[in-house]
Coordinates of C-alpha atoms in Angstrom, one line a residue:
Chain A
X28 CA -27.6 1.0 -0.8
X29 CA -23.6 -0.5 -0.4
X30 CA -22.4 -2.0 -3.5
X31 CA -22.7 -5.6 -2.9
X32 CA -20.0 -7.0 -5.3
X33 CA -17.7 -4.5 -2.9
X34 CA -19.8 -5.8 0.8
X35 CA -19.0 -9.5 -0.6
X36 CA -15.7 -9.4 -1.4
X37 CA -14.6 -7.6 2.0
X38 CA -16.9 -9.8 4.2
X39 CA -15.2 -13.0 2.8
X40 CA -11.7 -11.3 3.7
X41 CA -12.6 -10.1 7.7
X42 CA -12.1 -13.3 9.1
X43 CA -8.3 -13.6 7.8
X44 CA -7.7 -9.8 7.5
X45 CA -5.7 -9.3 10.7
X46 CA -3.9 -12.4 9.8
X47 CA -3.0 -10.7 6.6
X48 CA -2.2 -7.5 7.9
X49 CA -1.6 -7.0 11.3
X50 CA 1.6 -8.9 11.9
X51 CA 4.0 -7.2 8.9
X52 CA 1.7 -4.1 8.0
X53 CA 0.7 -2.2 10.9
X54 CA 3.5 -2.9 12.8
X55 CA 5.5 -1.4 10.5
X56 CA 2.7 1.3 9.2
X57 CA 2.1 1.9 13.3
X58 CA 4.8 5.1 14.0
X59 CA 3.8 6.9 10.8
X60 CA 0.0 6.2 11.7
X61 CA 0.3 7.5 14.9
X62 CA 2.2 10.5 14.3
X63 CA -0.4 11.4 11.6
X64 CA -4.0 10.6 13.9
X65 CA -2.2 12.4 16.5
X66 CA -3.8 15.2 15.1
X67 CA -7.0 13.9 15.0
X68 CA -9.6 16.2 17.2
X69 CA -13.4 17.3 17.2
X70 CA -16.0 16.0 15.6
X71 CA -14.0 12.8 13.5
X72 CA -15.5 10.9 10.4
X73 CA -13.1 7.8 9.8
X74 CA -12.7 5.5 7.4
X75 CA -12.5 2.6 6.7
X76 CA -12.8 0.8 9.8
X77 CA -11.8 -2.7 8.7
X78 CA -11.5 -4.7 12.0
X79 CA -10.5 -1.9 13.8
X80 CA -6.7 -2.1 13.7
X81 CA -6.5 1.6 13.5
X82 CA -7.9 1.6 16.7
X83 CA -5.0 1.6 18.9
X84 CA -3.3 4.6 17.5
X85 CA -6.2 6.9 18.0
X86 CA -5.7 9.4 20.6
X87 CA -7.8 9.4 23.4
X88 CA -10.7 10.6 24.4
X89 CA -12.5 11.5 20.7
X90 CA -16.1 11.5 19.5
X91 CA -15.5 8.8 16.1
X92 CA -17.9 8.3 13.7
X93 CA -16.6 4.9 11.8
X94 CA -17.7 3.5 8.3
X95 CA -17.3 0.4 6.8
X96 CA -19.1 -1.1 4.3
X97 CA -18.2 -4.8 5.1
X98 CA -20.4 -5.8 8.6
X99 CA -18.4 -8.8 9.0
X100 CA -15.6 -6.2 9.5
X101 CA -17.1 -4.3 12.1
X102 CA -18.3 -7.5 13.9
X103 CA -14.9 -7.9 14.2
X104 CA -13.8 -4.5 15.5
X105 CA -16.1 -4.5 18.1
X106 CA -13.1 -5.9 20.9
X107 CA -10.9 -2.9 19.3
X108 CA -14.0 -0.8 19.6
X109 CA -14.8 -1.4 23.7
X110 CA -11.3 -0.8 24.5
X111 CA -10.8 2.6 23.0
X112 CA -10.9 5.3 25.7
X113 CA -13.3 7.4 23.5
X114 CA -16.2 7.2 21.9
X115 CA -16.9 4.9 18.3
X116 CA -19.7 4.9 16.6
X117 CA -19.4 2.2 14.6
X118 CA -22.0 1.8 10.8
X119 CA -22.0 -0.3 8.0
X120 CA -22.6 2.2 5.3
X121 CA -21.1 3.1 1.6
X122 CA -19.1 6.1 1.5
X123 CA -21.0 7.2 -2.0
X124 CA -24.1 6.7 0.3
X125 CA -23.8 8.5 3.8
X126 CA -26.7 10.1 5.0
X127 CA -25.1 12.7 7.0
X128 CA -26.1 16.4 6.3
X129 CA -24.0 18.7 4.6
X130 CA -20.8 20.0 7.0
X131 CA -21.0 17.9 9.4
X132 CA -17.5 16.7 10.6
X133 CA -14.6 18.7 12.1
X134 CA -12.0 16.2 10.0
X135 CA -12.0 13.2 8.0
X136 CA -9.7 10.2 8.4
X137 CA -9.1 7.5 6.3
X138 CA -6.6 4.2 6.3
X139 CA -5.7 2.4 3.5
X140 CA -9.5 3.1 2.0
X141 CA -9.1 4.7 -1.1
X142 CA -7.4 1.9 -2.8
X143 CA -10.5 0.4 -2.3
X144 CA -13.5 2.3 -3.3
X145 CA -14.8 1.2 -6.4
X146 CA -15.9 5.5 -7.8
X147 CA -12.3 7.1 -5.6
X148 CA -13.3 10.7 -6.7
X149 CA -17.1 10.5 -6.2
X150 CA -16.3 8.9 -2.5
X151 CA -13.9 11.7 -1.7
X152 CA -16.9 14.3 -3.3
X153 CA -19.0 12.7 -0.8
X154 CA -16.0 13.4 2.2
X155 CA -15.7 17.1 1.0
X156 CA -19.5 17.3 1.4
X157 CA -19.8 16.5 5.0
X158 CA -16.7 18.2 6.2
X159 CA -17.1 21.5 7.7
X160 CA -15.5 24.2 5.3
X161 CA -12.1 24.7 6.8
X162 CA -12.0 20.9 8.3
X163 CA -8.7 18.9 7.3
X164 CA -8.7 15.7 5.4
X165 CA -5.5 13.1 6.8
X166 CA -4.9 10.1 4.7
X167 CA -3.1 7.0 5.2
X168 CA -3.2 5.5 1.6
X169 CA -0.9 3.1 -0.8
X170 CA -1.2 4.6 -4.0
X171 CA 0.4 3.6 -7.5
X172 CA 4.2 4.8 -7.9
X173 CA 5.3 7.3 -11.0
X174 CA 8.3 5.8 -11.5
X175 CA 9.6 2.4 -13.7
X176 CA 9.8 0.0 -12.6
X177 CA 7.7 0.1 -9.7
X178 CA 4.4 1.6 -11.6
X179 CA 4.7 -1.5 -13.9
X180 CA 4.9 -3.5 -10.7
X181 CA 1.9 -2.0 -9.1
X182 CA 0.2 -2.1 -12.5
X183 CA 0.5 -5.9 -12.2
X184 CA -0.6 -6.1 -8.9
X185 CA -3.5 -5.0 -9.1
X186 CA -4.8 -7.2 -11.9
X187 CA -4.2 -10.0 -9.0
X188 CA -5.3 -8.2 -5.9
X189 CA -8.5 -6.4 -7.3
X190 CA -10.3 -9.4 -7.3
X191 CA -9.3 -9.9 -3.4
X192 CA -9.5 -6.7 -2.0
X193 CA -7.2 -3.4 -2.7
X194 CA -6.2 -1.7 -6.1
X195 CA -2.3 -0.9 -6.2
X196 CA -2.2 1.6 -8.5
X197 CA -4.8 4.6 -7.9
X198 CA -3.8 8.4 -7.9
X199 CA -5.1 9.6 -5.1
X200 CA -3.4 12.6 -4.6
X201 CA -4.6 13.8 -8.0
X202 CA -8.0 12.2 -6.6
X203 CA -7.8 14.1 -3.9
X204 CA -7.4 17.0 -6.2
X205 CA -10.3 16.4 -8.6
X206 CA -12.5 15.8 -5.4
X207 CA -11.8 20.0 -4.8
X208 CA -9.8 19.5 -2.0
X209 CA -6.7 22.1 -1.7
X210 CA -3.7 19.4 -0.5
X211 CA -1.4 20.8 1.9
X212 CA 1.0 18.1 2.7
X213 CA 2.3 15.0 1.2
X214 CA 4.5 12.9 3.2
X215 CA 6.1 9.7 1.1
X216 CA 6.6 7.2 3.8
X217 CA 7.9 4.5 1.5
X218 CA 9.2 5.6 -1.6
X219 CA 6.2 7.2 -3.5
X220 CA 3.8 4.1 -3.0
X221 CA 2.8 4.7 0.6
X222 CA 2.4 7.9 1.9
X223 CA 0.3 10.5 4.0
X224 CA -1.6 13.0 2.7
X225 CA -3.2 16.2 4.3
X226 CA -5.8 18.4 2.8
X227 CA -8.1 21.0 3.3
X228 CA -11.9 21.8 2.6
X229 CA -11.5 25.2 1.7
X230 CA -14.3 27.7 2.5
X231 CA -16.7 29.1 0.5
Chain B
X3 CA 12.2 3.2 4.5
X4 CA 11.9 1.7 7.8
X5 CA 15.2 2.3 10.2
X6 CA 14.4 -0.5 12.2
X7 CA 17.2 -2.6 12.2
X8 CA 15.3 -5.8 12.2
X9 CA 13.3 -4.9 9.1
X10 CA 16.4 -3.7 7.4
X11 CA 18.3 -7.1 8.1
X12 CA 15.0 -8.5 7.5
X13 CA 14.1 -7.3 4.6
X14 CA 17.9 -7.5 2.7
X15 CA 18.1 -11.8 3.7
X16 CA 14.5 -11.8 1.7
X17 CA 15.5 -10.3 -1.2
X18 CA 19.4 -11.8 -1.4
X19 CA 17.1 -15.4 -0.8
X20 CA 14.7 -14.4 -3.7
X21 CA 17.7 -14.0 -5.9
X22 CA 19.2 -17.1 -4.9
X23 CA 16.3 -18.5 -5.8
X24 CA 15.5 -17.2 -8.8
X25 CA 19.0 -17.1 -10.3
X26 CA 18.9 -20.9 -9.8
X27 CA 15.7 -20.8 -11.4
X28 CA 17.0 -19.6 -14.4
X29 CA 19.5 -21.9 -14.8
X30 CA 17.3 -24.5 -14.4
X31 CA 14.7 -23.4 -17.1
X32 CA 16.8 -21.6 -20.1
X33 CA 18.6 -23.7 -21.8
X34 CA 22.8 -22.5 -23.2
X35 CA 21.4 -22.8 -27.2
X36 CA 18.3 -20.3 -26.7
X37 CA 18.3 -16.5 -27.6
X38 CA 19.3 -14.4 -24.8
X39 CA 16.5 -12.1 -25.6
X40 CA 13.4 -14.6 -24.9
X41 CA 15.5 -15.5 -22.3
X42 CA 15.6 -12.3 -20.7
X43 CA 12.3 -11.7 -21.0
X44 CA 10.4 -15.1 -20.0
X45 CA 13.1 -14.8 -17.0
X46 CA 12.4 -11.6 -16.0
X47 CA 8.2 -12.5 -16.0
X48 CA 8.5 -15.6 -14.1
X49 CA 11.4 -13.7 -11.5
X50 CA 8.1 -10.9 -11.2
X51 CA 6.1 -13.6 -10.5
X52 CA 8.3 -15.2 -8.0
X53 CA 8.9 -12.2 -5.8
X54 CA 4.8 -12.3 -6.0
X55 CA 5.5 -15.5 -4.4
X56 CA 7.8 -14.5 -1.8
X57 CA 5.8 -11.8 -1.0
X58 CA 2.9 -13.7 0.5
X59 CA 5.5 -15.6 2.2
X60 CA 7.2 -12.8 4.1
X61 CA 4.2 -10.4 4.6
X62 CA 3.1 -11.3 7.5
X63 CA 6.3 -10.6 9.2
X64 CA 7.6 -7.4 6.4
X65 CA 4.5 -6.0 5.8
X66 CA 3.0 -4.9 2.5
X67 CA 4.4 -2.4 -0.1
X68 CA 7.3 -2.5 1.8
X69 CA 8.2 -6.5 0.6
X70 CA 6.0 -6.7 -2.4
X71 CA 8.0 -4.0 -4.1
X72 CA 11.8 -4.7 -3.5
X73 CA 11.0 -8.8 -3.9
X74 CA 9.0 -8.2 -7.0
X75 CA 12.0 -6.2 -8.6
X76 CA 14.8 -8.3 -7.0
X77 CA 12.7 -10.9 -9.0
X78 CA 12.6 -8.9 -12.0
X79 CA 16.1 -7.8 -12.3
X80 CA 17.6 -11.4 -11.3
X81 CA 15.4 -13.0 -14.4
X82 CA 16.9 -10.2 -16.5
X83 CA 21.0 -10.6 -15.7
X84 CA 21.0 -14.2 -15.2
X85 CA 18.3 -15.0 -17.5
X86 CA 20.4 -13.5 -20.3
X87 CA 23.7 -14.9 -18.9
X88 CA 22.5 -18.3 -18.9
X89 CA 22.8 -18.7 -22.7
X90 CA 26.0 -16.5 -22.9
X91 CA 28.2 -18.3 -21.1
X92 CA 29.0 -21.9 -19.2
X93 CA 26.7 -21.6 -16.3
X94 CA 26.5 -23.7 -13.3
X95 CA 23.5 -23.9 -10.6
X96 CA 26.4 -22.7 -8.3
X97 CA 26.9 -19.6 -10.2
X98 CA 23.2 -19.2 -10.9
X99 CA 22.7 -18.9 -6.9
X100 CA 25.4 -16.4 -6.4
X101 CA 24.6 -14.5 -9.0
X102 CA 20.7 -14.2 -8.3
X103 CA 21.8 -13.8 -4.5
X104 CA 23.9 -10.6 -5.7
X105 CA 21.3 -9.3 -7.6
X106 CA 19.1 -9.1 -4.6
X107 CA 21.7 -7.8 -2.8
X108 CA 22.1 -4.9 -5.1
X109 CA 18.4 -4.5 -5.6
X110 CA 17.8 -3.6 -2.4
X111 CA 20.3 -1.5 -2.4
X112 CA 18.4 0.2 -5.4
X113 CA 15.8 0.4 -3.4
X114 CA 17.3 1.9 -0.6
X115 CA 18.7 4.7 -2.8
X116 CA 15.2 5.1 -4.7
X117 CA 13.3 5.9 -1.2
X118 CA 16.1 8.1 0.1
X119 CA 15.4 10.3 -3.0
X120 CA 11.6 9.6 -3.2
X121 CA 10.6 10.1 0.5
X122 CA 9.8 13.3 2.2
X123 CA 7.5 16.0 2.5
X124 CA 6.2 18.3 -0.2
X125 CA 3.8 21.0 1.2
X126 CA 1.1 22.9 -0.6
X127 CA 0.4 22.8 -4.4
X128 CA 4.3 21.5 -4.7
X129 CA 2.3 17.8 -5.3
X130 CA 2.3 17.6 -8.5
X131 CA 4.9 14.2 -8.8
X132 CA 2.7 12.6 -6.8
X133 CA 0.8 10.0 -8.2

């Protein structure tokens, strides 16, 4: 069952989301989210889906299992979605609720998600669960900053933008962490608040 | 950082402009008989606040982190300086507009310095300043 305080608030943002984000953001997010799907291959969960503005810098020719738990976002993905040369399987679904069986992805991708995701460790539990033992975990993620001033300012953030959609300050690399993962690579694209993240589901 | 010389440019005129702005802000709101310290620190909330502002007005063509973060601390350290100079010193709206401008100026260049130093890779358990 998706949390609905979560659904609500990202249904009421879709129909202004690429407004919000696609001009500055993802034009200037594109090159580093390119080079780090580029290694996308086999069997890929991704997440979230949003409106599908990922889309573009997937490579072609994959097998994509999308989430999102918002289906006024993936109403508006679906032009993204029939122009990929590949396959996306598009579901509304809560990432503390998939259904899939155990070990069941080759690599799990998510953009900008977990600054959204109201339990962060129990939804990467969930991503550890259905990735195969050995599969990779990339991340695309704003996370909050170490340093002063710039925690205080993400600190302060977030009391305005929680209530509208993202949080600014989560630690997702120690997330990452706590969710059992064994991180292999943290790239700092702008100073320590956005950055990429590669881990691994190590086998048992 | 972005390379991109049109975000560079781009991003410099936003915060030198949010300086301006708020350095004339401050001489508009703190008076030459109050304390410097409440000053400094009402100045340096309501310069936060404006690069908050500014933010939503340059996303859309500077992106996200990447012009919340220098505006809100161009915002922050121009309410600090000139927020505290106001009541020091004879201050006109002129100087509060330089002033503020430089701030943003040297804010970004902060900035700059902090994500030179910041960015990069770390690989495998060598994580641990990440938040």
């Amino acid at each position: 069952m998706a949390d609905a305080v979560t659904q609500a608030k990202w249904d009421k943002l879709a129909p202004r989301f690429d407004t919000m984000a696609s001009a500055g953001a993802e034009k200037r997010w594109g090159p580093f989210k390119s080079t780090l799907f580029s290694e996308m291959e086999g069997k890929v969960l991704f997440l979230a889906l949003g409106t599908g503005m990922d889309i573009p810098f997937f490579p072609k020719g994959l097998d994509i299992t999308a989430l999102d738990i918002s289906p006024v976002m993936i109403e508006h993905a679906q032009e993204r979605i029939a122009v990929y040369d590949g396959t996306i399987e598009a579901h509304v679904m809560d990432v503390h609720d998939m259904p899939f069986a155990d070990d069941s992805f080759d690599m799990v991708v998510t953009s900008c998600t977990f600054c959204s995701v109201p339990q962060p460790i129990e939804g990467l539990k969930a991503l550890h669960r259905v990735l195969k033992p050995g599969g990779k975990l990339l991340m695309f993620e704003h996370t909050g900053s170490r340093w002063y001033p710039f925690r205080y300012m993400m600190n302060v953030m977030t009391l305005i933008t929680r209530k509208l959609g993202p949080d600014m300050n989560r630690p997702t690399v120690s997330n990452v962490r706590a969710a059992g993962f064994r991180i292999t690579e943290v790239r700092n694209v702008f100073l320590d608040v956005v950055k990429t993240i590669k881990a691994v589901k190590q086998p048992a | 950082m972005d390379s991109r010389i049109g975000y560079v440019i781009g991003d410099f005129i936003a915060n030198v402009v949010l300086g301006a702005v708020v350095g004339l802000l401050c001489w508009l709101i703190v008076g030459p008989s109050w304390n410097m310290w409440i000053a400094m620190f009402l100045m340096m909330a309501i310069g936060s606040f404006m690069g908050l502002v500014g933010f939503f007005v340059v996303a859309r063509w500077l992106g996200a982190m990447e012009a919340m973060v220098p505006l809100m601390f161009t915002g922050e350290l121009t309410g600090m300086v000139v927020g505290m100079a106001v009541p020091m010193m004879p201050f006109t709206a002129v100087q509060g507009l330089i002033w503020g401008a430089g701030c943003g100026a040297v804010a970004m260049v902060i900035i700059w310095i902090a994500n030179a130093l910041l960015s990069g890779v770390t690989r495998d358990g060598q994580e641990a300043r990440h938040g």
